[in-house]
PDB file of N, CA and C in Angstrom:
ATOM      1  N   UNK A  12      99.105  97.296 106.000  1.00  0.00           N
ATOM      2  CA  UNK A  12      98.611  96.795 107.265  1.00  0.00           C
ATOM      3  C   UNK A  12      99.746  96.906 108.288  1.00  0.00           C
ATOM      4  N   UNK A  13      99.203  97.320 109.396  1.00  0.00           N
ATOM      5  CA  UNK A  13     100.388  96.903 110.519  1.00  0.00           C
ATOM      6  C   UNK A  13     100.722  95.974 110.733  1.00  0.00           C
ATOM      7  N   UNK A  14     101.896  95.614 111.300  1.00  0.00           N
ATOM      8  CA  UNK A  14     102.169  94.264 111.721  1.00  0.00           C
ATOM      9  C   UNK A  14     102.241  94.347 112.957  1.00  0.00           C
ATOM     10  N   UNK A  15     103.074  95.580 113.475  1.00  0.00           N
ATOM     11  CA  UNK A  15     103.865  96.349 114.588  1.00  0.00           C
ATOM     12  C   UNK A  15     102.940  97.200 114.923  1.00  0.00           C
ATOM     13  N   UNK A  16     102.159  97.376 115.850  1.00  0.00           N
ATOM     14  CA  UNK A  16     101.352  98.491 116.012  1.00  0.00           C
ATOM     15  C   UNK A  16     102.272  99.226 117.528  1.00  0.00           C
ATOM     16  N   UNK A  17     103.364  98.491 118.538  1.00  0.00           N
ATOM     17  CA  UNK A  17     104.066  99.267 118.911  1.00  0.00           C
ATOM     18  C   UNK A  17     105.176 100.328 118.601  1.00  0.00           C
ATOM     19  N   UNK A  18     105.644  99.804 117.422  1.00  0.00           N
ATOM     20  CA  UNK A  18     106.369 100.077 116.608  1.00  0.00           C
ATOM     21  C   UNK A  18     106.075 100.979 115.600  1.00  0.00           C
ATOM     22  N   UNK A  19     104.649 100.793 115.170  1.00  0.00           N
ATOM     23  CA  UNK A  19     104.006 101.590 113.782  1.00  0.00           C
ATOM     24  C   UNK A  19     104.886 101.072 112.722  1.00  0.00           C
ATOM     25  N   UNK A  20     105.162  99.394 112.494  1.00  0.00           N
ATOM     26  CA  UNK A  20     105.631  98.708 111.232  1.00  0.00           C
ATOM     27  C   UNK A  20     105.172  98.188 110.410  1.00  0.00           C
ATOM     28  N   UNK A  21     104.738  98.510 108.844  1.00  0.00           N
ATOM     29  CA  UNK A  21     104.090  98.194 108.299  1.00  0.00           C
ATOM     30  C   UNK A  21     104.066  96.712 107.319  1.00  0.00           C
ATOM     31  N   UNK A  22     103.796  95.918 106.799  1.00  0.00           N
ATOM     32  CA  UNK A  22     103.771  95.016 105.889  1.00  0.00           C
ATOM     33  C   UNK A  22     104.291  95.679 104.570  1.00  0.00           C
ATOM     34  N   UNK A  23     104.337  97.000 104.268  1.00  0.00           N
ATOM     35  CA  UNK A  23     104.544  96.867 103.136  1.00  0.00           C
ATOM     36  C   UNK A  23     106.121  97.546 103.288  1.00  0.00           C
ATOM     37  N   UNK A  24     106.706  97.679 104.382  1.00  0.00           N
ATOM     38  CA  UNK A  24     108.299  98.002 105.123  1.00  0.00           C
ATOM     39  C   UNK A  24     109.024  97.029 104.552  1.00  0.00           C
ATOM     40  N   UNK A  25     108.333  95.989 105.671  1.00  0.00           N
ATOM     41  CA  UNK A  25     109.100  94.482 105.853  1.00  0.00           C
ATOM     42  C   UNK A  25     109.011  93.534 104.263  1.00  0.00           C
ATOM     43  N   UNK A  26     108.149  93.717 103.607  1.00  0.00           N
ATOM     44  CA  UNK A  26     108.072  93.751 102.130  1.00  0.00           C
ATOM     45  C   UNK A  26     109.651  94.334 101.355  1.00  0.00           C
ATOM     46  N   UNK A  27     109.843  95.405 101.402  1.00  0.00           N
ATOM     47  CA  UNK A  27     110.324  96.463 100.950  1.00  0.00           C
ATOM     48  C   UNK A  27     111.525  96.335 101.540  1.00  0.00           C
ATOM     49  N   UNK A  28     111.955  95.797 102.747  1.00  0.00           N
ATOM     50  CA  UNK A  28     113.492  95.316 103.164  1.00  0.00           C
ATOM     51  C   UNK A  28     114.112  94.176 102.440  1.00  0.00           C
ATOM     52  N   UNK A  29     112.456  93.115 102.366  1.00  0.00           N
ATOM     53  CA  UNK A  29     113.119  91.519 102.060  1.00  0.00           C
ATOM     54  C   UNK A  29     113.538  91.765 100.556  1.00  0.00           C
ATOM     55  N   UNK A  30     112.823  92.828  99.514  1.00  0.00           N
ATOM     56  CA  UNK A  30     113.232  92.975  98.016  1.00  0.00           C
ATOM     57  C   UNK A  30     114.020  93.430  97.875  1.00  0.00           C
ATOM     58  N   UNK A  31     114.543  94.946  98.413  1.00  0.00           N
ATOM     59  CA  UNK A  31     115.378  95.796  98.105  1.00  0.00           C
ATOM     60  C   UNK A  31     116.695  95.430  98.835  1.00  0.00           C
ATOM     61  N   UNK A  32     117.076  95.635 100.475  1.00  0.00           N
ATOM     62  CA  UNK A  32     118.170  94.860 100.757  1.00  0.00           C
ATOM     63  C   UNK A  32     118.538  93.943 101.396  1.00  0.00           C
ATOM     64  N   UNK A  33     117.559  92.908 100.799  1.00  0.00           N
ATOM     65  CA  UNK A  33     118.149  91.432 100.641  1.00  0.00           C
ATOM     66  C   UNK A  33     117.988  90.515 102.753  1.00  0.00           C
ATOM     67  N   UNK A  34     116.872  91.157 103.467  1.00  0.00           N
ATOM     68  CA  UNK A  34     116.598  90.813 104.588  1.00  0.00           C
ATOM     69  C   UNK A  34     115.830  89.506 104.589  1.00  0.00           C
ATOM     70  N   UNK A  35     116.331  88.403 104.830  1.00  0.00           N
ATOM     71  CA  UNK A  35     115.727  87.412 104.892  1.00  0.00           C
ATOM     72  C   UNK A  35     115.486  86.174 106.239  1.00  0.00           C
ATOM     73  N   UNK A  36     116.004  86.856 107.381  1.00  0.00           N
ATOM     74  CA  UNK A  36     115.575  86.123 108.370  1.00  0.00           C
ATOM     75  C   UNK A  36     114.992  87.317 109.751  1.00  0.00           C
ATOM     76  N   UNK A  37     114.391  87.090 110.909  1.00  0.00           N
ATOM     77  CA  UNK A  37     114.210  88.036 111.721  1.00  0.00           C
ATOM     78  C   UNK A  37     114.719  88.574 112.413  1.00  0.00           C
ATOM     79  N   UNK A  38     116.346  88.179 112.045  1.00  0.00           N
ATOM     80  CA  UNK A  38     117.947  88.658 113.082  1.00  0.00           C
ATOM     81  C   UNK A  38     117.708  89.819 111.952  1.00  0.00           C
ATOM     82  N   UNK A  39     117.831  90.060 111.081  1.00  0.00           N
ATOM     83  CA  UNK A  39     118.301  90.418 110.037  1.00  0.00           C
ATOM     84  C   UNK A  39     116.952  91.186 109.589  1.00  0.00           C
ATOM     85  N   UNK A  40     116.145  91.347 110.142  1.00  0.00           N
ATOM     86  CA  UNK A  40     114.721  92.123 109.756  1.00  0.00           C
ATOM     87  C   UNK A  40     115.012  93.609 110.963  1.00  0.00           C
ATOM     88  N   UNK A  41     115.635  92.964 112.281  1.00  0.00           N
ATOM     89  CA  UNK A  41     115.566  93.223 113.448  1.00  0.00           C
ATOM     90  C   UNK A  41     117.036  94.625 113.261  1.00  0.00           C
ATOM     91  N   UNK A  42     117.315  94.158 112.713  1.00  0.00           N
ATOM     92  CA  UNK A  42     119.298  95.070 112.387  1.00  0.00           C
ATOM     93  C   UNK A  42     118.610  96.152 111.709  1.00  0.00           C
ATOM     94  N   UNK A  43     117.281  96.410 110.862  1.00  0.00           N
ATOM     95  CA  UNK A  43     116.666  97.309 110.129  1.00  0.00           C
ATOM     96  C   UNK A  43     115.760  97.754 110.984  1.00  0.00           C
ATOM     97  N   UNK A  44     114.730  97.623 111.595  1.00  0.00           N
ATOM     98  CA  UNK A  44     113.672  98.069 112.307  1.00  0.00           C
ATOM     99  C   UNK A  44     113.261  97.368 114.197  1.00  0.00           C
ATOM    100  N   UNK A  45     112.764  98.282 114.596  1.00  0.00           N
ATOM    101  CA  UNK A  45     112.712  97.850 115.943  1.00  0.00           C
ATOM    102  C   UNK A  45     111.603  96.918 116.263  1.00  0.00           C
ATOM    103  N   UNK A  46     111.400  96.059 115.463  1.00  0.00           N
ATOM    104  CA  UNK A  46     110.204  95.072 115.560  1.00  0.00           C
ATOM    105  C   UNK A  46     110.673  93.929 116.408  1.00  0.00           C
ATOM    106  N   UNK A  47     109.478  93.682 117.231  1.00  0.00           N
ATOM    107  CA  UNK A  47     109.654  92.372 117.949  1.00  0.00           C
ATOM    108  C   UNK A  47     110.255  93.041 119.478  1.00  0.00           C
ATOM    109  N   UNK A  48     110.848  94.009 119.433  1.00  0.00           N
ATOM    110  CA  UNK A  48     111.322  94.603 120.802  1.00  0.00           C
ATOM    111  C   UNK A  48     110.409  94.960 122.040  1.00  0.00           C
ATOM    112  N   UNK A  49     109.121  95.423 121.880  1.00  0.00           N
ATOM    113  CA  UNK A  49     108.273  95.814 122.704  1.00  0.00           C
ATOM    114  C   UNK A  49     107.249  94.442 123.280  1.00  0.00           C
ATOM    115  N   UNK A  50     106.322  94.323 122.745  1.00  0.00           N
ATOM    116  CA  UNK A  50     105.443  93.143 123.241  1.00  0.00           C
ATOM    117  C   UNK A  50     105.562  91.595 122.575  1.00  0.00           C
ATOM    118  N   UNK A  51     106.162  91.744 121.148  1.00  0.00           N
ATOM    119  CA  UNK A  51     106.744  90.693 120.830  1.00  0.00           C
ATOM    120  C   UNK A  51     105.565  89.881 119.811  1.00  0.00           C
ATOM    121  N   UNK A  52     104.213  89.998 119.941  1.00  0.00           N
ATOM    122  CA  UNK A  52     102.958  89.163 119.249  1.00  0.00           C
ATOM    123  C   UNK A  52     103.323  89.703 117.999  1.00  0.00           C
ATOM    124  N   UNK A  53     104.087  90.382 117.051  1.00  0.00           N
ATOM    125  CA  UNK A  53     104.140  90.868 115.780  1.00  0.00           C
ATOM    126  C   UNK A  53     105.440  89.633 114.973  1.00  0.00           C
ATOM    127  N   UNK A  54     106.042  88.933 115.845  1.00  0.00           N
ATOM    128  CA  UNK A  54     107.062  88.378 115.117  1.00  0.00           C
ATOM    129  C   UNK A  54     106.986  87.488 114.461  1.00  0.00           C
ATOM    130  N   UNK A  55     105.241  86.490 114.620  1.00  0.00           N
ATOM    131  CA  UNK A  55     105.200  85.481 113.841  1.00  0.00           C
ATOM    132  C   UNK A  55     105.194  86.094 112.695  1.00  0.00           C
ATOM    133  N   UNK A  56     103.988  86.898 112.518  1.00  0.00           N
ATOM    134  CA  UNK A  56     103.337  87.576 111.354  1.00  0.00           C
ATOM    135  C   UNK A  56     104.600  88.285 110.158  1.00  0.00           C
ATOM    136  N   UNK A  57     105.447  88.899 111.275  1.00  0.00           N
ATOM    137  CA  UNK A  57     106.924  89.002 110.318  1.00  0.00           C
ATOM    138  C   UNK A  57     107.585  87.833 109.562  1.00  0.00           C
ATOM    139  N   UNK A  58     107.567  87.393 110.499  1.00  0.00           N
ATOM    140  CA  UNK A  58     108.229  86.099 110.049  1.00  0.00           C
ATOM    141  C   UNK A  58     107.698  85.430 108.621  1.00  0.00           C
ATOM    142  N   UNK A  59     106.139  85.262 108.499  1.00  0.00           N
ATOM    143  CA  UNK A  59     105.609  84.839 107.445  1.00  0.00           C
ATOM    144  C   UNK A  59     105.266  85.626 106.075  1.00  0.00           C
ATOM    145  N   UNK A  60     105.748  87.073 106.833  1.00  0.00           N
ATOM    146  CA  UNK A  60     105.678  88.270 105.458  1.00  0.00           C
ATOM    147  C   UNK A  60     107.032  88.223 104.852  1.00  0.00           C
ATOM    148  N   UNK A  61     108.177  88.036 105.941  1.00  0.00           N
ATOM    149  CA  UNK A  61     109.666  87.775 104.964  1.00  0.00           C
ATOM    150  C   UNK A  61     109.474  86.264 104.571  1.00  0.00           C
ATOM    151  N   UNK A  62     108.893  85.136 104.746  1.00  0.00           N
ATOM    152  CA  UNK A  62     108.801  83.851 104.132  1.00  0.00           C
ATOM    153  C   UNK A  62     107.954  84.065 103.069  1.00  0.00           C
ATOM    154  N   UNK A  63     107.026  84.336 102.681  1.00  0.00           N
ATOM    155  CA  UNK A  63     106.365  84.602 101.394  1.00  0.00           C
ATOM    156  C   UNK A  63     106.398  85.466 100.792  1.00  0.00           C
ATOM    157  N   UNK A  64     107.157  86.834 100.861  1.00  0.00           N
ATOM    158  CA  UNK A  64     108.106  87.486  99.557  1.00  0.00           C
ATOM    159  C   UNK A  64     109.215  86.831  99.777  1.00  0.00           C
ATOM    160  N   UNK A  65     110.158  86.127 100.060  1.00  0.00           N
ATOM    161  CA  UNK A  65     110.514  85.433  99.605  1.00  0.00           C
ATOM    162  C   UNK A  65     110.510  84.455  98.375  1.00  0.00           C
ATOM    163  N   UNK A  66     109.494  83.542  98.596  1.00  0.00           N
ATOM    164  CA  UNK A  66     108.486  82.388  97.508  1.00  0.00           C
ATOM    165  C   UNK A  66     108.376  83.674  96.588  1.00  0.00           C
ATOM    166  N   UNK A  67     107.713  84.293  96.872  1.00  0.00           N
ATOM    167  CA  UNK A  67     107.139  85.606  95.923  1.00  0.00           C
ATOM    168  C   UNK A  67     107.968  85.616  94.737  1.00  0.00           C
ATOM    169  N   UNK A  68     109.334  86.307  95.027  1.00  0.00           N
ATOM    170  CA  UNK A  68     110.062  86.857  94.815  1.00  0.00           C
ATOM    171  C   UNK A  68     110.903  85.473  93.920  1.00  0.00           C
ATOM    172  N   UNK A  69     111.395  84.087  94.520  1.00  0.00           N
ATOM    173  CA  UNK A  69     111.701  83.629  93.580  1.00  0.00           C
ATOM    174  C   UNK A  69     110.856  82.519  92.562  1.00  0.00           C
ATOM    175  N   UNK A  70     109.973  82.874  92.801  1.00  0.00           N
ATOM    176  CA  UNK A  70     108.556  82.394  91.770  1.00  0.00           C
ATOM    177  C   UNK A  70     108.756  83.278  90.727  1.00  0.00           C
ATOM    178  N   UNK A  71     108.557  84.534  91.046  1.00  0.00           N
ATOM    179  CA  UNK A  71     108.764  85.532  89.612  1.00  0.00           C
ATOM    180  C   UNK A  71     109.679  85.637  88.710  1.00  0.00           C
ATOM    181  N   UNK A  72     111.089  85.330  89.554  1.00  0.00           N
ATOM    182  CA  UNK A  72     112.243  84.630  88.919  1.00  0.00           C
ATOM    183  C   UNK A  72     112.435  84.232  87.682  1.00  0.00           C
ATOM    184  N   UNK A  73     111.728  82.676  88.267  1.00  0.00           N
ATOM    185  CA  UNK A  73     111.583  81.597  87.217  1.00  0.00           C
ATOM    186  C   UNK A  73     110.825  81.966  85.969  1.00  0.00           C
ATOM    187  N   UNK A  74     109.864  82.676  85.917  1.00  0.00           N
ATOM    188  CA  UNK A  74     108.574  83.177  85.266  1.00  0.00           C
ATOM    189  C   UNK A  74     109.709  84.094  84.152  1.00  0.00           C
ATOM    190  N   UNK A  75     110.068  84.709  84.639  1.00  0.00           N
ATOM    191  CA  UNK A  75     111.223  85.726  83.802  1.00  0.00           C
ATOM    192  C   UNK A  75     111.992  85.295  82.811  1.00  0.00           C
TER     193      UNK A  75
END
């Protein structure tokens, strides 16, 4: 899904930053991709895709 449709940024990007290198706030989403720069309505939705891979991520953890 898009998140970024100025941008063309996908959910499964911002996914794929927060697992692989370790992006966990939207300073730090922002140092990787140009999201949030143009009209700006995409940053909650970021925001809550790096907060729940997050959970995601250390839920599976524990499970391990």
């Amino acid at each position: 899904m898009y998140v970024c449709i100025c941008k063309g940024i996908t959910d499964h990007q911002i996914k794929q930053l927060v697992t692989e290198e370790g992006v966990g706030s939207m300073r730090e989403l922002k140092n990787h991709v140009a999201l949030g720069t143009q009209c700006g309505t995409c940053v909650k939705v970021a925001q809550n895709i790096i907060n729940t891979t997050i959970v995601d991520e250390a839920l599976f953890k524990d499970v391990g």
